[in-house]
Short mmCIF file of C-alpha atoms in Angstrom, two decimals:
data_model
loop_
_atom_site.label_atom_id
_atom_site.label_comp_id
_atom_site.label_asym_id
_atom_site.label_seq_id
_atom_site.Cartn_x
_atom_site.Cartn_y
_atom_site.Cartn_z
CA MET A 1 -73.60 -44.41 -117.10
CA HIS A 2 -72.82 -44.83 -113.42
CA ALA A 3 -69.76 -43.17 -111.93
CA ALA A 4 -68.06 -46.52 -111.32
CA THR A 5 -68.23 -47.17 -115.07
CA LYS A 6 -67.32 -43.65 -116.18
CA VAL A 7 -64.05 -43.57 -114.27
CA ILE A 8 -62.78 -46.68 -116.04
CA SER A 9 -63.16 -45.41 -119.60
CA ALA A 10 -63.11 -41.60 -119.21
CA GLY A 11 -60.51 -39.92 -121.38
CA HIS A 12 -59.37 -43.09 -123.14
CA ALA A 13 -59.71 -43.42 -126.89
CA VAL A 14 -61.57 -46.39 -128.35
CA THR A 15 -58.90 -48.93 -129.26
CA ARG A 16 -58.52 -51.38 -132.12
CA ASP A 17 -57.36 -55.00 -132.06
CA GLY A 18 -53.80 -55.31 -130.92
CA GLU A 19 -53.75 -51.99 -129.06
CA PRO A 20 -53.56 -51.50 -125.28
CA PHE A 21 -56.67 -50.40 -123.40
CA ALA A 22 -54.95 -47.13 -122.51
CA ALA A 23 -52.09 -45.22 -124.13
CA GLY A 24 -48.83 -44.76 -122.26
CA PRO A 25 -47.37 -41.40 -121.24
CA VAL A 26 -45.89 -39.19 -123.96
CA PHE A 27 -42.50 -37.79 -122.97
CA ALA A 28 -41.72 -34.84 -125.21
CA SER A 29 -40.58 -31.26 -124.76
CA ALA A 30 -41.02 -30.54 -128.47
CA PHE A 31 -43.16 -31.99 -131.27
CA ARG A 32 -42.56 -32.04 -135.01
CA SER A 33 -44.33 -28.91 -136.26
CA ALA A 34 -43.85 -27.33 -139.68
CA GLY A 35 -45.56 -24.12 -140.76
CA GLU A 36 -47.94 -22.13 -138.56
CA PRO A 37 -48.03 -23.36 -134.93
CA ALA A 38 -51.83 -23.29 -134.87
CA ALA A 39 -51.92 -25.92 -137.60
CA SER A 40 -50.28 -28.55 -135.37
CA PRO A 41 -52.13 -30.17 -132.46
CA TYR A 42 -48.95 -30.23 -130.37
CA VAL A 43 -45.95 -27.92 -130.64
CA TYR A 44 -44.14 -27.48 -127.33
CA GLY A 45 -44.29 -29.19 -123.96
CA ARG A 46 -45.13 -26.09 -121.94
CA TYR A 47 -48.24 -25.49 -124.06
CA HIS A 48 -49.87 -28.89 -124.28
CA SER A 49 -49.35 -32.65 -124.24
CA PRO A 50 -51.31 -35.68 -125.48
CA THR A 51 -51.06 -37.08 -121.95
CA TRP A 52 -52.61 -33.92 -120.46
CA SER A 53 -55.31 -33.94 -123.12
CA ALA A 54 -56.44 -37.46 -122.18
CA TRP A 55 -56.44 -36.64 -118.45
CA GLU A 56 -58.34 -33.39 -118.95
CA ALA A 57 -60.87 -35.14 -121.16
CA ALA A 58 -61.47 -37.64 -118.36
CA LEU A 59 -61.91 -34.86 -115.80
CA GLU A 60 -64.34 -33.05 -118.10
CA VAL A 61 -66.54 -36.15 -118.26
CA LEU A 62 -66.70 -36.24 -114.46
CA GLU A 63 -66.81 -32.51 -113.72
CA GLY A 64 -69.31 -31.50 -116.41
CA GLY A 65 -67.05 -28.81 -117.86
CA PRO A 66 -63.59 -28.35 -119.42
CA ALA A 67 -60.74 -29.05 -117.01
CA VAL A 68 -57.25 -27.57 -116.85
CA ALA A 69 -54.51 -29.63 -115.17
CA PHE A 70 -51.85 -28.01 -112.98
CA SER A 71 -48.64 -29.09 -111.32
CA SER A 72 -50.22 -29.01 -107.83
CA GLY A 73 -53.34 -28.01 -105.96
CA MET A 74 -51.69 -24.74 -104.92
CA ALA A 75 -50.79 -24.02 -108.55
CA ALA A 76 -54.51 -24.42 -109.31
CA VAL A 77 -55.41 -22.10 -106.41
CA THR A 78 -52.94 -19.50 -107.68
CA ALA A 79 -54.34 -19.69 -111.21
CA VAL A 80 -57.91 -19.03 -110.04
CA LEU A 81 -56.89 -16.13 -107.80
CA ALA A 82 -54.88 -14.64 -110.66
CA THR A 83 -57.48 -15.00 -113.42
CA ALA A 84 -60.95 -14.96 -111.84
CA VAL A 85 -60.96 -11.40 -110.53
CA PRO A 86 -59.51 -8.06 -111.67
CA PRO A 87 -56.77 -6.23 -109.72
CA GLY A 88 -58.09 -4.52 -106.62
CA ALA A 89 -61.17 -6.74 -106.40
CA THR A 90 -62.63 -8.14 -103.19
CA ILE A 91 -62.99 -11.86 -102.53
CA VAL A 92 -64.68 -13.73 -99.68
CA MET A 93 -62.89 -16.79 -98.33
CA PRO A 94 -63.61 -19.27 -95.51
CA SER A 95 -61.73 -18.42 -92.33
CA ASP A 96 -61.59 -22.15 -91.57
CA GLY A 97 -60.62 -23.41 -95.04
CA TYR A 98 -57.24 -24.75 -96.16
CA TYR A 99 -54.74 -22.41 -94.53
CA ALA A 100 -52.24 -22.37 -97.42
CA ALA A 101 -54.86 -20.99 -99.84
CA ARG A 102 -55.91 -18.35 -97.32
CA ARG A 103 -52.28 -17.46 -96.58
CA LEU A 104 -51.55 -17.02 -100.30
CA ALA A 105 -54.57 -14.76 -100.81
CA GLU A 106 -53.97 -12.69 -97.67
CA GLY A 107 -50.25 -12.46 -98.31
CA TRP A 108 -48.89 -12.30 -101.84
CA PHE A 109 -52.18 -11.32 -103.53
CA THR A 110 -53.17 -8.76 -100.90
CA GLU A 111 -49.79 -7.08 -101.36
CA ARG A 112 -50.75 -6.70 -105.02
CA GLY A 113 -54.13 -5.11 -104.42
CA LEU A 114 -56.53 -7.97 -103.72
CA ARG A 115 -58.90 -7.40 -100.80
CA VAL A 116 -59.83 -10.47 -98.75
CA ARG A 117 -62.75 -10.92 -96.36
CA THR A 118 -63.09 -14.08 -94.31
CA ALA A 119 -65.97 -15.76 -92.51
CA PRO A 120 -66.64 -19.22 -91.05
CA THR A 121 -68.05 -21.93 -93.31
CA GLY A 122 -70.72 -23.21 -90.93
CA GLY A 123 -74.14 -21.59 -91.15
CA GLY A 124 -73.43 -19.93 -94.50
CA ALA A 125 -71.78 -16.97 -92.76
CA GLN A 126 -69.89 -16.01 -95.92
CA ALA A 127 -73.15 -14.77 -97.44
CA GLU A 128 -73.08 -11.79 -95.08
CA HIS A 129 -69.84 -10.49 -96.62
CA LEU A 130 -70.68 -10.56 -100.34
CA GLU A 131 -71.55 -6.90 -100.86
CA GLY A 132 -69.13 -5.59 -103.49
CA ALA A 133 -67.25 -8.88 -103.77
CA ALA A 134 -66.15 -10.30 -107.12
CA LEU A 135 -65.48 -13.87 -106.00
CA LEU A 136 -66.79 -16.22 -103.32
CA TRP A 137 -64.38 -18.99 -102.33
CA ILE A 138 -66.09 -22.05 -100.81
CA GLU A 139 -64.52 -25.11 -99.25
CA SER A 140 -66.97 -27.80 -98.19
CA PRO A 141 -66.26 -29.92 -96.23
CA THR A 142 -63.46 -27.80 -94.83
CA ASN A 143 -59.98 -29.11 -94.16
CA PRO A 144 -59.43 -29.94 -91.34
CA GLY A 145 -62.57 -29.01 -89.38
CA LEU A 146 -65.11 -30.73 -91.69
CA GLU A 147 -67.61 -27.88 -91.64
CA VAL A 148 -70.17 -27.97 -94.46
CA CYS A 149 -72.14 -25.17 -96.10
CA ASP A 150 -75.12 -25.15 -98.45
CA ILE A 151 -73.38 -24.60 -101.78
CA ARG A 152 -76.60 -24.02 -103.74
CA ALA A 153 -77.75 -21.36 -101.30
CA LEU A 154 -74.40 -19.58 -101.30
CA VAL A 155 -74.28 -19.65 -105.11
CA ARG A 156 -77.69 -17.93 -105.20
CA GLU A 157 -76.44 -15.26 -102.79
CA ALA A 158 -73.27 -14.77 -104.81
CA ARG A 159 -75.25 -14.42 -108.04
CA ALA A 160 -77.43 -11.75 -106.43
CA HIS A 161 -74.28 -9.77 -105.64
CA GLY A 162 -72.62 -10.34 -109.03
CA ALA A 163 -69.87 -12.58 -107.63
CA ALA A 164 -68.40 -15.66 -109.25
CA VAL A 165 -68.06 -18.84 -107.15
CA VAL A 166 -65.19 -21.31 -106.79
CA VAL A 167 -65.51 -24.50 -104.74
CA ASP A 168 -62.43 -26.23 -103.39
CA ASN A 169 -63.63 -29.80 -103.84
CA THR A 170 -60.47 -31.56 -102.68
CA THR A 171 -61.93 -33.40 -99.70
CA PRO A 172 -64.91 -35.12 -101.42
CA THR A 173 -63.50 -35.26 -105.01
CA VAL A 174 -65.70 -34.90 -108.05
CA LEU A 175 -67.34 -38.27 -107.35
CA GLY A 176 -68.23 -37.19 -103.85
CA GLN A 177 -69.62 -33.78 -104.79
CA SER A 178 -70.35 -31.96 -108.07
CA PRO A 179 -69.69 -28.21 -107.67
CA LEU A 180 -70.53 -27.22 -111.25
CA ALA A 181 -73.87 -29.04 -111.05
CA LEU A 182 -74.53 -27.16 -107.79
CA GLY A 183 -74.05 -23.88 -109.66
CA ALA A 184 -70.40 -22.99 -109.03
CA ASP A 185 -68.34 -21.30 -111.74
CA TYR A 186 -65.16 -23.17 -110.84
CA SER A 187 -64.48 -26.60 -109.32
CA LEU A 188 -60.96 -26.84 -107.95
CA ALA A 189 -59.09 -29.73 -106.37
CA SER A 190 -55.72 -30.91 -105.20
CA ASP A 191 -55.57 -34.18 -107.11
CA THR A 192 -52.68 -35.22 -104.87
CA LYS A 193 -55.28 -36.42 -102.38
CA SER A 194 -58.21 -38.83 -102.93
CA LEU A 195 -58.62 -38.31 -106.66
CA THR A 196 -55.35 -40.07 -107.44
CA GLY A 197 -55.21 -41.82 -104.07
CA HIS A 198 -51.86 -43.61 -104.13
CA SER A 199 -49.68 -40.98 -102.42
CA ASP A 200 -47.27 -40.95 -105.35
CA VAL A 201 -48.12 -37.81 -107.36
CA VAL A 202 -48.61 -34.07 -106.78
CA LEU A 203 -51.25 -32.55 -109.10
CA GLY A 204 -54.19 -30.18 -109.21
CA HIS A 205 -56.94 -29.10 -111.61
CA VAL A 206 -59.65 -26.55 -112.17
CA ALA A 207 -62.87 -27.17 -114.13
CA THR A 208 -65.31 -24.57 -115.42
CA ARG A 209 -68.18 -24.53 -117.90
CA ASP A 210 -67.15 -21.07 -119.17
CA ALA A 211 -64.87 -21.28 -122.22
CA ALA A 212 -63.30 -17.87 -121.60
CA ARG A 213 -62.46 -18.77 -118.00
CA ALA A 214 -60.94 -22.07 -119.11
CA GLU A 215 -58.81 -20.29 -121.72
CA ALA A 216 -57.62 -17.76 -119.13
CA LEU A 217 -56.53 -20.64 -116.88
CA ARG A 218 -54.66 -22.32 -119.75
CA THR A 219 -52.93 -19.06 -120.66
CA TRP A 220 -51.86 -18.57 -117.04
CA ARG A 221 -50.52 -22.12 -116.92
CA THR A 222 -48.51 -21.66 -120.11
CA THR A 223 -47.18 -18.25 -119.12
CA THR A 224 -46.12 -19.21 -115.62
CA GLY A 225 -45.05 -22.75 -116.45
CA ALA A 226 -47.28 -24.33 -113.77
CA ILE A 227 -47.47 -27.50 -115.83
CA PRO A 228 -47.78 -31.11 -114.67
CA GLY A 229 -45.29 -33.75 -115.76
CA PRO A 230 -46.49 -36.45 -118.19
CA MET A 231 -45.60 -39.31 -115.85
CA GLU A 232 -47.56 -37.78 -112.96
CA VAL A 233 -50.56 -37.18 -115.21
CA TRP A 234 -50.44 -40.69 -116.63
CA LEU A 235 -50.26 -42.15 -113.11
CA ALA A 236 -53.26 -40.02 -112.13
CA HIS A 237 -55.27 -41.20 -115.13
CA ARG A 238 -54.36 -44.79 -114.38
CA SER A 239 -55.51 -44.34 -110.76
CA LEU A 240 -58.83 -42.81 -111.79
CA ALA A 241 -60.26 -46.21 -112.72
CA THR A 242 -60.34 -47.26 -109.05
CA LEU A 243 -61.64 -43.95 -107.65
CA GLU A 244 -65.17 -45.16 -106.96
CA LEU A 245 -63.90 -48.37 -105.38
CA ARG A 246 -61.38 -46.52 -103.21
CA LEU A 247 -63.90 -43.89 -102.11
CA ALA A 248 -66.52 -46.47 -101.24
CA ARG A 249 -64.05 -48.39 -99.05
CA SER A 250 -62.35 -45.41 -97.41
CA CYS A 251 -65.65 -43.63 -96.69
CA ALA A 252 -67.14 -46.80 -95.18
CA ASN A 253 -64.02 -47.10 -93.02
CA ALA A 254 -64.25 -43.43 -92.02
CA LEU A 255 -67.85 -43.84 -90.88
CA ALA A 256 -67.01 -46.98 -88.88
CA ILE A 257 -64.04 -45.23 -87.24
CA ALA A 258 -66.14 -42.18 -86.38
CA ARG A 259 -68.77 -44.40 -84.79
CA PHE A 260 -66.10 -46.24 -82.80
CA LEU A 261 -64.50 -43.01 -81.60
CA ARG A 262 -67.87 -41.86 -80.28
CA THR A 263 -67.76 -44.82 -77.85
CA ARG A 264 -64.48 -43.69 -76.27
CA SER A 265 -64.61 -41.52 -73.17
CA ASP A 266 -61.07 -40.27 -73.86
CA VAL A 267 -62.06 -38.85 -77.27
CA ARG A 268 -64.16 -35.76 -77.79
CA GLY A 269 -65.30 -33.53 -80.67
CA VAL A 270 -65.66 -36.32 -83.25
CA ARG A 271 -66.58 -34.83 -86.62
CA TYR A 272 -67.61 -36.72 -89.74
CA PRO A 273 -70.35 -35.50 -92.10
CA GLY A 274 -71.57 -39.07 -92.57
CA LEU A 275 -72.62 -39.41 -88.92
CA PRO A 276 -76.40 -38.87 -88.75
CA ASP A 277 -76.04 -36.59 -85.71
CA ASP A 278 -73.09 -34.59 -87.03
CA PRO A 279 -73.97 -30.86 -87.22
CA SER A 280 -73.21 -30.91 -90.96
CA HIS A 281 -74.99 -34.13 -91.87
CA ALA A 282 -78.28 -32.76 -93.22
CA ILE A 283 -76.64 -30.37 -95.67
CA ALA A 284 -73.91 -32.86 -96.58
CA ALA A 285 -76.47 -35.58 -97.32
CA ALA A 286 -78.32 -33.22 -99.66
CA GLN A 287 -75.30 -32.33 -101.81
CA MET A 288 -72.69 -35.09 -101.38
CA HIS A 289 -72.50 -38.56 -102.91
CA PHE A 290 -69.64 -39.69 -100.64
CA PHE A 291 -68.84 -38.09 -97.29
CA GLY A 292 -65.08 -38.33 -97.74
CA PRO A 293 -62.27 -40.19 -95.95
CA ILE A 294 -61.44 -37.62 -93.25
CA VAL A 295 -62.47 -37.90 -89.59
CA GLY A 296 -61.61 -35.20 -87.08
CA PHE A 297 -61.40 -35.71 -83.32
CA GLU A 298 -59.73 -34.27 -80.24
CA LEU A 299 -57.56 -35.86 -77.60
CA PRO A 300 -57.01 -34.16 -74.23
CA ASP A 301 -53.73 -32.44 -75.07
CA ARG A 302 -50.70 -32.29 -77.33
CA GLU A 303 -48.80 -34.98 -75.44
CA THR A 304 -51.66 -37.49 -75.59
CA ALA A 305 -52.13 -36.82 -79.30
CA ASP A 306 -48.43 -37.34 -79.99
CA ARG A 307 -48.45 -40.58 -78.03
CA PHE A 308 -51.48 -41.79 -79.98
CA ILE A 309 -49.79 -41.11 -83.31
CA ALA A 310 -46.60 -42.84 -82.18
CA ALA A 311 -48.49 -45.91 -80.94
CA CYS A 312 -50.31 -46.60 -84.21
CA THR A 313 -48.89 -49.44 -86.28
CA ILE A 314 -51.20 -49.75 -89.31
CA VAL A 315 -52.08 -46.07 -89.37
CA LEU A 316 -49.14 -44.05 -90.66
CA PRO A 317 -48.04 -40.59 -89.47
CA ALA A 318 -48.33 -38.27 -92.46
CA THR A 319 -49.73 -34.88 -93.43
CA SER A 320 -51.65 -35.60 -96.63
CA PHE A 321 -54.95 -37.48 -96.90
CA GLY A 322 -57.06 -39.52 -99.27
CA GLY A 323 -54.56 -42.29 -99.97
CA MET A 324 -54.84 -46.07 -99.87
CA HIS A 325 -52.99 -46.04 -96.53
CA SER A 326 -54.73 -44.73 -93.44
CA THR A 327 -52.86 -41.76 -92.00
CA ALA A 328 -53.16 -39.46 -89.01
CA GLU A 329 -51.51 -36.32 -87.74
CA ARG A 330 -51.74 -33.85 -84.91
CA ARG A 331 -52.83 -31.06 -87.16
CA ALA A 332 -51.93 -28.15 -84.86
CA ARG A 333 -48.23 -28.86 -85.46
CA TRP A 334 -48.60 -26.75 -88.63
CA ALA A 335 -50.02 -23.76 -86.70
CA GLY A 336 -52.26 -22.70 -89.58
CA ASP A 337 -55.72 -23.58 -88.22
CA ALA A 338 -57.82 -22.52 -85.24
CA ILE A 339 -57.87 -25.98 -83.65
CA SER A 340 -56.83 -27.46 -80.33
CA GLU A 341 -53.34 -28.85 -79.72
CA GLY A 342 -54.87 -32.33 -79.41
CA PHE A 343 -56.84 -32.25 -82.67
CA ILE A 344 -56.25 -35.29 -84.90
CA ARG A 345 -56.94 -35.26 -88.62
CA PHE A 346 -57.47 -38.89 -89.54
CA SER A 347 -57.63 -40.09 -93.14
CA ALA A 348 -59.23 -43.51 -93.52
CA GLY A 349 -57.59 -45.67 -96.16
CA CYS A 350 -58.58 -48.97 -97.72
CA GLU A 351 -57.41 -51.44 -95.10
CA HIS A 352 -59.90 -53.77 -93.41
CA GLU A 353 -62.23 -51.94 -91.03
CA ALA A 354 -61.62 -54.33 -88.12
CA ASP A 355 -57.85 -53.99 -88.37
CA LEU A 356 -58.03 -50.20 -88.39
CA ILE A 357 -60.34 -50.01 -85.39
CA ALA A 358 -58.16 -52.47 -83.46
CA ASP A 359 -55.08 -50.37 -84.23
CA ILE A 360 -56.81 -47.16 -83.18
CA ALA A 361 -58.14 -48.74 -79.97
CA ASP A 362 -54.70 -50.06 -79.01
CA ALA A 363 -53.07 -46.69 -79.75
CA LEU A 364 -55.66 -44.81 -77.71
CA ASP A 365 -55.18 -47.20 -74.80
CA ALA A 366 -51.41 -46.77 -75.00
CA ALA A 367 -51.68 -42.99 -75.18
CA ALA A 368 -53.98 -42.86 -72.16
CA ALA A 369 -51.86 -45.25 -70.08
CA ALA A 370 -48.58 -43.38 -70.48
#
């Protein structure tokens, strides 16, 4: 079955006449349960939920391994850091990956004995730091710089050093890239972004083919209470049916925008893995099915970037990405990444290509003229 077909039916039970195509959300903190708890499929809302079960079944179909849903992408990051390695272990992380994950590892977890090494994503530099490491953390493409690494090659290096591998797959989603098929032990994502794509839920998940690792993640979720709400999960499952359609449109828009930006003399440093001459294109084309909705580019300075954002009318100023609406932000305002003050992280939505490019062109002209 093609991905466009899988996302429509994944996780939904076969229905009978008179039943809806998909079940509604189940709102329950407790379930009727007599006798031994293990004899009942559902007992208590912090342990499990029929709505979670359907969503996780859908993710398993797409990921190729059991999935565990979490209340946010950072809750999923925390669960992997807490369960994948023993106390005092060493992990290798990208120095240019999502800053909140790096900050968590280098802060709270380092204070509790974890040792963190960092290296850039480009060129597979993390491979040089694997000696004695228990976990390799990969993010490809990176957020926000859009650097790409050869996941298969890094997995081989990690295996040679006895390290497990987690891939933060938020930017491409599971339809854009398949970490478990590329050899990773864990596939992690903030489902808040493109996977759900409507900018109305906060969720995350982790998938793994290893039953013991999946059980450790579930136990962590139950113990810490990092559980998703049934309404958010149901909304996510509902949104999954349009994932392939949304990705196809937003990625086509992203490529068109990147090409347009290359024609502007007032724009530099355009990055998009889908551009044939992008430094990451060859590797990205070998392991990605969609190149993602994010385009990165630089304007001359902070003031020009702020004027550009303010002048956009269709494109909205916002910090997340992967939604139906196109958004942009001057990313350096968060001070977590090694980027210029004029760096723009642009997330292409599902509007018409011509309208987006016209809006961007007008905003660039206005920013330059001020």
